[in-house]
mmCIF file of C-alpha atoms in Angstrom:
data_model
loop_
_atom_site.group_PDB
_atom_site.id
_atom_site.type_symbol
_atom_site.label_atom_id
_atom_site.label_comp_id
_atom_site.label_asym_id
_atom_site.label_seq_id
_atom_site.Cartn_x
_atom_site.Cartn_y
_atom_site.Cartn_z
ATOM 1 C CA UNK A 61 69.251 95.502 82.353
ATOM 2 C CA UNK A 62 71.607 96.906 85.006
ATOM 3 C CA UNK A 63 74.603 96.251 82.746
ATOM 4 C CA UNK A 64 72.890 98.097 79.889
ATOM 5 C CA UNK A 65 72.104 101.061 82.155
ATOM 6 C CA UNK A 66 75.702 101.235 83.336
ATOM 7 C CA UNK A 67 76.935 101.001 79.751
ATOM 8 C CA UNK A 68 74.706 103.880 78.691
ATOM 9 C CA UNK A 69 75.866 105.986 81.617
ATOM 10 C CA UNK A 70 79.509 105.155 80.964
ATOM 11 C CA UNK A 71 79.156 106.116 77.297
ATOM 12 C CA UNK A 72 77.342 109.351 78.088
ATOM 13 C CA UNK A 73 80.530 111.306 78.939
ATOM 14 C CA UNK A 74 78.675 112.280 82.143
ATOM 15 C CA UNK A 75 81.086 115.001 83.271
ATOM 16 C CA UNK A 76 80.973 117.221 80.167
ATOM 17 C CA UNK A 77 77.291 116.409 79.518
ATOM 18 C CA UNK A 78 76.259 117.541 82.989
ATOM 19 C CA UNK A 79 78.496 120.628 82.922
ATOM 20 C CA UNK A 80 77.091 121.878 79.596
ATOM 21 C CA UNK A 81 73.535 121.230 80.800
ATOM 22 C CA UNK A 82 74.124 123.094 84.069
ATOM 23 C CA UNK A 83 75.734 126.018 82.239
ATOM 24 C CA UNK A 84 72.743 126.292 79.906
ATOM 25 C CA UNK A 85 70.334 126.154 82.836
ATOM 26 C CA UNK A 86 72.292 128.771 84.778
ATOM 27 C CA UNK A 87 72.280 131.097 81.766
ATOM 28 C CA UNK A 88 68.536 130.567 81.488
ATOM 29 C CA UNK A 89 68.049 131.579 85.115
ATOM 30 C CA UNK A 90 70.239 134.685 85.048
ATOM 31 C CA UNK A 91 68.753 135.834 81.736
ATOM 32 C CA UNK A 92 65.286 135.807 83.265
ATOM 33 C CA UNK A 93 63.659 132.707 81.784
ATOM 34 C CA UNK A 94 60.685 131.358 83.779
ATOM 35 C CA UNK A 95 61.617 128.255 85.763
ATOM 36 C CA UNK A 96 59.456 125.947 83.644
ATOM 37 C CA UNK A 97 61.306 127.069 80.509
ATOM 38 C CA UNK A 98 64.639 126.698 82.306
ATOM 39 C CA UNK A 99 63.699 123.081 83.096
ATOM 40 C CA UNK A 100 62.673 122.493 79.472
ATOM 41 C CA UNK A 101 65.893 124.096 78.260
ATOM 42 C CA UNK A 102 67.878 121.794 80.564
ATOM 43 C CA UNK A 103 66.063 118.736 79.200
ATOM 44 C CA UNK A 104 66.799 119.814 75.625
ATOM 45 C CA UNK A 105 70.506 120.325 76.262
ATOM 46 C CA UNK A 106 70.861 117.115 78.278
ATOM 47 C CA UNK A 107 69.230 115.066 75.500
ATOM 48 C CA UNK A 108 71.471 116.875 73.024
ATOM 49 C CA UNK A 109 74.630 116.034 74.956
ATOM 50 C CA UNK A 110 73.605 112.409 75.465
ATOM 51 C CA UNK A 111 73.015 112.048 71.730
ATOM 52 C CA UNK A 112 76.402 113.516 70.846
ATOM 53 C CA UNK A 113 78.210 111.446 73.500
ATOM 54 C CA UNK A 114 76.552 108.154 72.533
ATOM 55 C CA UNK A 115 77.166 108.736 68.824
ATOM 56 C CA UNK A 116 80.807 109.504 69.627
ATOM 57 C CA UNK A 117 81.366 106.215 71.438
ATOM 58 C CA UNK A 118 79.407 104.284 68.807
ATOM 59 C CA UNK A 119 81.308 105.680 65.831
ATOM 60 C CA UNK A 120 84.670 105.470 67.649
ATOM 61 C CA UNK A 121 84.188 101.887 68.857
ATOM 62 C CA UNK A 122 86.723 100.345 66.474
ATOM 63 C CA UNK A 123 89.338 102.974 67.277
ATOM 64 C CA UNK A 124 88.731 102.540 71.019
ATOM 65 C CA UNK A 125 89.195 98.775 70.692
ATOM 66 C CA UNK A 126 92.471 99.298 68.831
ATOM 67 C CA UNK A 127 93.611 101.639 71.607
ATOM 68 C CA UNK A 128 92.567 99.071 74.258
ATOM 69 C CA UNK A 129 90.277 101.603 75.978
ATOM 70 C CA UNK A 130 88.983 99.320 78.721
ATOM 71 C CA UNK A 131 87.064 102.270 80.192
ATOM 72 C CA UNK A 132 84.721 102.216 77.179
ATOM 73 C CA UNK A 133 81.586 100.006 77.484
ATOM 74 C CA UNK A 134 81.731 99.182 73.768
ATOM 75 C CA UNK A 135 85.269 97.810 74.211
ATOM 76 C CA UNK A 136 84.237 95.709 77.208
ATOM 77 C CA UNK A 137 81.282 94.321 75.268
ATOM 78 C CA UNK A 138 78.690 95.772 77.662
ATOM 79 C CA UNK A 139 76.812 97.325 74.736
ATOM 80 C CA UNK A 140 77.181 97.091 70.964
ATOM 81 C CA UNK A 141 78.066 100.114 68.829
ATOM 82 C CA UNK A 142 74.849 99.551 66.861
ATOM 83 C CA UNK A 143 72.680 99.630 69.993
ATOM 84 C CA UNK A 144 74.477 102.754 71.196
ATOM 85 C CA UNK A 145 73.837 104.434 67.847
ATOM 86 C CA UNK A 146 70.122 103.668 68.169
ATOM 87 C CA UNK A 147 70.087 105.370 71.576
ATOM 88 C CA UNK A 148 72.001 108.334 70.105
ATOM 89 C CA UNK A 149 69.477 108.797 67.293
ATOM 90 C CA UNK A 150 66.542 108.426 69.692
ATOM 91 C CA UNK A 151 68.032 111.033 72.026
ATOM 92 C CA UNK A 152 68.573 113.395 69.092
ATOM 93 C CA UNK A 153 64.917 113.052 68.109
ATOM 94 C CA UNK A 154 63.844 113.752 71.698
ATOM 95 C CA UNK A 155 66.071 116.832 71.924
ATOM 96 C CA UNK A 156 64.710 118.229 68.644
ATOM 97 C CA UNK A 157 61.097 117.560 69.650
ATOM 98 C CA UNK A 158 61.572 119.230 73.042
ATOM 99 C CA UNK A 159 63.380 122.196 71.493
ATOM 100 C CA UNK A 160 60.319 122.925 69.337
ATOM 101 C CA UNK A 161 58.418 123.603 72.562
ATOM 102 C CA UNK A 162 60.828 126.509 73.132
ATOM 103 C CA UNK A 163 59.887 128.021 69.772
ATOM 104 C CA UNK A 164 61.120 127.720 66.198
ATOM 105 C CA UNK A 165 63.988 130.189 66.666
ATOM 106 C CA UNK A 166 65.405 128.353 69.695
ATOM 107 C CA UNK A 167 64.875 125.017 67.932
ATOM 108 C CA UNK A 168 66.873 126.245 64.921
ATOM 109 C CA UNK A 169 69.759 127.389 67.143
ATOM 110 C CA UNK A 170 69.620 124.062 68.973
ATOM 111 C CA UNK A 171 69.770 122.188 65.666
ATOM 112 C CA UNK A 172 73.037 123.999 64.877
ATOM 113 C CA UNK A 173 74.437 122.852 68.230
ATOM 114 C CA UNK A 174 73.325 119.263 67.670
ATOM 115 C CA UNK A 175 74.469 119.105 64.041
ATOM 116 C CA UNK A 176 77.903 120.468 64.991
ATOM 117 C CA UNK A 177 78.404 117.631 67.479
ATOM 118 C CA UNK A 178 77.241 114.946 65.053
ATOM 119 C CA UNK A 179 79.337 116.359 62.200
ATOM 120 C CA UNK A 180 82.398 116.247 64.439
ATOM 121 C CA UNK A 181 81.744 112.621 65.396
ATOM 122 C CA UNK A 182 80.904 111.540 61.851
ATOM 123 C CA UNK A 183 84.328 112.420 60.492
ATOM 124 C CA UNK A 184 85.192 116.103 60.740
ATOM 125 C CA UNK A 185 87.124 115.354 63.946
ATOM 126 C CA UNK A 186 89.897 114.049 61.677
ATOM 127 C CA UNK A 187 90.261 117.386 59.885
ATOM 128 C CA UNK A 188 90.889 121.063 60.590
ATOM 129 C CA UNK A 189 87.109 121.528 60.500
ATOM 130 C CA UNK A 190 86.978 119.831 63.903
ATOM 131 C CA UNK A 191 87.709 123.099 65.689
ATOM 132 C CA UNK A 192 84.954 124.856 63.715
ATOM 133 C CA UNK A 193 82.452 122.244 64.926
ATOM 134 C CA UNK A 194 83.211 123.131 68.542
ATOM 135 C CA UNK A 195 83.330 126.895 67.965
ATOM 136 C CA UNK A 196 80.068 127.043 66.005
ATOM 137 C CA UNK A 197 78.314 124.602 68.325
ATOM 138 C CA UNK A 198 79.171 126.404 71.554
ATOM 139 C CA UNK A 199 78.602 129.838 70.021
ATOM 140 C CA UNK A 200 74.988 128.764 69.457
ATOM 141 C CA UNK A 201 74.436 127.989 73.161
ATOM 142 C CA UNK A 202 73.785 131.602 74.303
ATOM 143 C CA UNK A 203 71.452 131.974 71.310
ATOM 144 C CA UNK A 204 69.429 128.933 72.356
ATOM 145 C CA UNK A 205 68.971 130.527 75.781
ATOM 146 C CA UNK A 206 67.915 133.993 74.615
ATOM 147 C CA UNK A 207 65.751 132.692 71.766
ATOM 148 C CA UNK A 208 63.927 130.428 74.246
ATOM 149 C CA UNK A 209 62.170 133.441 75.735
ATOM 150 C CA UNK A 210 58.450 133.813 75.104
ATOM 151 C CA UNK A 211 59.481 136.852 73.046
ATOM 152 C CA UNK A 212 62.678 135.564 71.402
ATOM 153 C CA UNK A 213 65.690 137.880 71.435
ATOM 154 C CA UNK A 214 69.142 137.409 69.917
ATOM 155 C CA UNK A 215 72.101 137.068 72.237
ATOM 156 C CA UNK A 216 74.590 139.923 72.558
ATOM 157 C CA UNK A 217 77.538 139.625 70.180
ATOM 158 C CA UNK A 218 79.993 139.300 73.036
ATOM 159 C CA UNK A 219 77.962 136.455 74.602
ATOM 160 C CA UNK A 220 78.109 134.569 71.299
ATOM 161 C CA UNK A 221 81.849 135.309 71.210
ATOM 162 C CA UNK A 222 82.282 133.829 74.679
ATOM 163 C CA UNK A 223 80.490 130.673 73.554
ATOM 164 C CA UNK A 224 82.817 130.360 70.578
ATOM 165 C CA UNK A 225 85.928 130.840 72.710
ATOM 166 C CA UNK A 226 84.669 128.231 75.174
ATOM 167 C CA UNK A 227 84.155 125.877 72.250
ATOM 168 C CA UNK A 228 87.720 126.406 71.050
ATOM 169 C CA UNK A 229 89.084 125.686 74.521
ATOM 170 C CA UNK A 230 86.768 122.682 74.942
ATOM 171 C CA UNK A 231 88.117 121.181 71.725
ATOM 172 C CA UNK A 232 91.696 121.548 72.904
ATOM 173 C CA UNK A 233 90.873 120.150 76.358
ATOM 174 C CA UNK A 234 89.110 117.181 74.785
ATOM 175 C CA UNK A 235 92.020 116.384 72.480
ATOM 176 C CA UNK A 236 95.059 117.107 74.665
ATOM 177 C CA UNK A 237 95.071 113.819 76.648
ATOM 178 C CA UNK A 238 94.926 111.751 73.429
ATOM 179 C CA UNK A 239 97.218 113.671 71.060
ATOM 180 C CA UNK A 240 99.672 110.819 70.486
ATOM 181 C CA UNK A 241 97.002 108.155 70.058
ATOM 182 C CA UNK A 242 94.963 110.384 67.736
ATOM 183 C CA UNK A 243 97.986 111.041 65.526
ATOM 184 C CA UNK A 244 98.536 107.298 65.208
ATOM 185 C CA UNK A 245 94.964 106.950 63.946
ATOM 186 C CA UNK A 246 95.364 109.635 61.297
ATOM 187 C CA UNK A 247 93.536 112.462 63.070
ATOM 188 C CA UNK A 248 94.904 115.840 61.962
ATOM 189 C CA UNK A 249 92.947 118.652 63.579
ATOM 190 C CA UNK A 250 94.306 122.022 64.723
ATOM 191 C CA UNK A 251 95.551 120.854 68.172
ATOM 192 C CA UNK A 252 97.481 118.007 66.515
ATOM 193 C CA UNK A 253 99.179 120.473 64.181
ATOM 194 C CA UNK A 254 100.041 122.851 67.029
ATOM 195 C CA UNK A 255 101.195 120.173 69.469
ATOM 196 C CA UNK A 256 100.621 120.158 73.220
ATOM 197 C CA UNK A 257 102.481 123.401 73.915
ATOM 198 C CA UNK A 258 100.910 125.415 71.092
ATOM 199 C CA UNK A 259 97.435 124.044 71.790
ATOM 200 C CA UNK A 260 97.733 124.887 75.472
ATOM 201 C CA UNK A 261 98.629 128.495 74.687
ATOM 202 C CA UNK A 262 95.710 128.818 72.233
ATOM 203 C CA UNK A 263 93.236 127.411 74.761
ATOM 204 C CA UNK A 264 94.454 129.672 77.553
ATOM 205 C CA UNK A 265 94.342 132.789 75.369
ATOM 206 C CA UNK A 266 90.855 131.864 74.129
ATOM 207 C CA UNK A 267 89.611 131.522 77.698
ATOM 208 C CA UNK A 268 91.268 134.787 78.730
ATOM 209 C CA UNK A 269 89.492 136.456 75.798
ATOM 210 C CA UNK A 270 86.202 134.855 76.894
ATOM 211 C CA UNK A 271 86.576 136.172 80.449
ATOM 212 C CA UNK A 272 87.470 139.620 79.118
ATOM 213 C CA UNK A 273 84.374 139.678 76.914
ATOM 214 C CA UNK A 274 82.239 138.564 79.857
ATOM 215 C CA UNK A 275 83.591 141.299 82.090
ATOM 216 C CA UNK A 276 83.783 144.188 79.621
ATOM 217 C CA UNK A 277 81.070 143.305 77.118
ATOM 218 C CA UNK A 278 78.046 144.188 79.315
ATOM 219 C CA UNK A 279 77.184 147.863 79.892
ATOM 220 C CA UNK A 280 78.231 147.628 83.548
ATOM 221 C CA UNK A 281 81.015 145.655 85.198
ATOM 222 C CA UNK A 282 79.502 143.199 87.696
ATOM 223 C CA UNK A 283 81.225 141.854 90.832
ATOM 224 C CA UNK A 284 81.172 138.378 89.250
ATOM 225 C CA UNK A 285 82.748 139.849 86.132
ATOM 226 C CA UNK A 286 85.565 141.394 88.153
ATOM 227 C CA UNK A 287 86.134 138.160 90.094
ATOM 228 C CA UNK A 288 86.080 136.055 86.944
ATOM 229 C CA UNK A 289 88.483 138.359 85.125
ATOM 230 C CA UNK A 290 90.934 138.382 88.058
ATOM 231 C CA UNK A 291 90.810 134.595 88.378
ATOM 232 C CA UNK A 292 91.248 134.222 84.623
ATOM 233 C CA UNK A 293 94.369 136.417 84.677
ATOM 234 C CA UNK A 294 95.891 134.351 87.480
ATOM 235 C CA UNK A 295 95.095 131.075 85.716
ATOM 236 C CA UNK A 296 96.505 132.406 82.449
ATOM 237 C CA UNK A 297 99.848 133.086 84.122
ATOM 238 C CA UNK A 298 99.842 129.683 85.849
ATOM 239 C CA UNK A 299 98.866 127.972 82.610
ATOM 240 C CA UNK A 300 101.623 129.626 80.592
ATOM 241 C CA UNK A 301 104.170 128.502 83.191
ATOM 242 C CA UNK A 302 102.898 124.917 82.905
ATOM 243 C CA UNK A 303 102.917 125.121 79.088
ATOM 244 C CA UNK A 304 106.545 126.246 79.154
ATOM 245 C CA UNK A 305 107.719 123.578 81.596
ATOM 246 C CA UNK A 306 105.321 120.599 81.437
ATOM 247 C CA UNK A 307 103.089 120.900 78.353
ATOM 248 C CA UNK A 308 102.073 117.231 78.457
ATOM 249 C CA UNK A 309 101.042 117.189 82.118
ATOM 250 C CA UNK A 310 97.483 116.805 83.395
ATOM 251 C CA UNK A 311 97.987 120.086 85.251
ATOM 252 C CA UNK A 312 97.467 121.976 81.975
ATOM 253 C CA UNK A 313 94.177 120.189 81.378
ATOM 254 C CA UNK A 314 92.989 121.097 84.891
ATOM 255 C CA UNK A 315 93.988 124.746 84.467
ATOM 256 C CA UNK A 316 92.080 124.912 81.175
ATOM 257 C CA UNK A 317 88.996 123.489 82.899
ATOM 258 C CA UNK A 318 89.309 125.990 85.751
ATOM 259 C CA UNK A 319 89.753 128.847 83.269
ATOM 260 C CA UNK A 320 86.623 127.751 81.418
ATOM 261 C CA UNK A 321 84.726 127.935 84.700
ATOM 262 C CA UNK A 322 85.891 131.525 85.300
ATOM 263 C CA UNK A 323 84.707 132.495 81.811
ATOM 264 C CA UNK A 324 81.305 130.973 82.546
ATOM 265 C CA UNK A 325 81.199 132.909 85.832
ATOM 266 C CA UNK A 326 81.726 136.207 83.997
ATOM 267 C CA UNK A 327 79.003 135.274 81.503
ATOM 268 C CA UNK A 328 76.584 134.420 84.302
ATOM 269 C CA UNK A 329 77.483 137.669 86.058
ATOM 270 C CA UNK A 330 76.254 139.602 83.026
ATOM 271 C CA UNK A 331 72.704 138.417 83.748
ATOM 272 C CA UNK A 332 70.043 139.755 81.392
ATOM 273 C CA UNK A 333 72.706 141.817 79.593
ATOM 274 C CA UNK A 334 73.374 138.744 77.410
ATOM 275 C CA UNK A 335 70.205 139.726 75.536
ATOM 276 C CA UNK A 336 71.165 141.573 72.386
#
């Protein structure tokens, strides 16, 4: 039982799953959702992310074995790909059921987010449509938050734009460490075509655009927006230096992650202005 629990946790991509859940919850708070709906929103997004993560490791089990990914529970034999897929489907059902409690509009936006992740895992990750899965999925996140209100409201256009830019950067960050291995397995998405240097530049520019939208999109410029925009500018310069000199280093990945955080800060600083 303990081995199974550890296998599920190890296959859950806990870092990204927790980050996306926290971001959704924070947006719910700053946009004025009641705390009980914020908690429900967090449960929906966490179940969503667990489903996508577990389906990813289940469907990629053969590839992970070929790459000798000893960090993967399916490779170590701690859990079978079939069992992991069952957990992924069950978690998807739970996330959909919980999302209906937020209202039909929020549930529909959530379904877009969930379907984007599953479509990516099911095969689109090998094509240029992979980037679209991330962009569309993350663009729906602000909509889930604003449509979860008791009186649903659409998200502001610039908030949706920030979500899409974060999705683009998230795709690049997810792929960068495995570019060579992915190419060997026939994966040909946008980052693979651009290479490490080109992908790094695209991710950094997308995150700079996201921070700019977060700072200048709302009617008034908030202190968090100013701070996020300044930090984003500094990270953009640092990132471009790394791209020019060491495009394959882990430093680029870390800068992209830090830049994503500054974009989220500007979005959170907008508060209820994310309502369209």
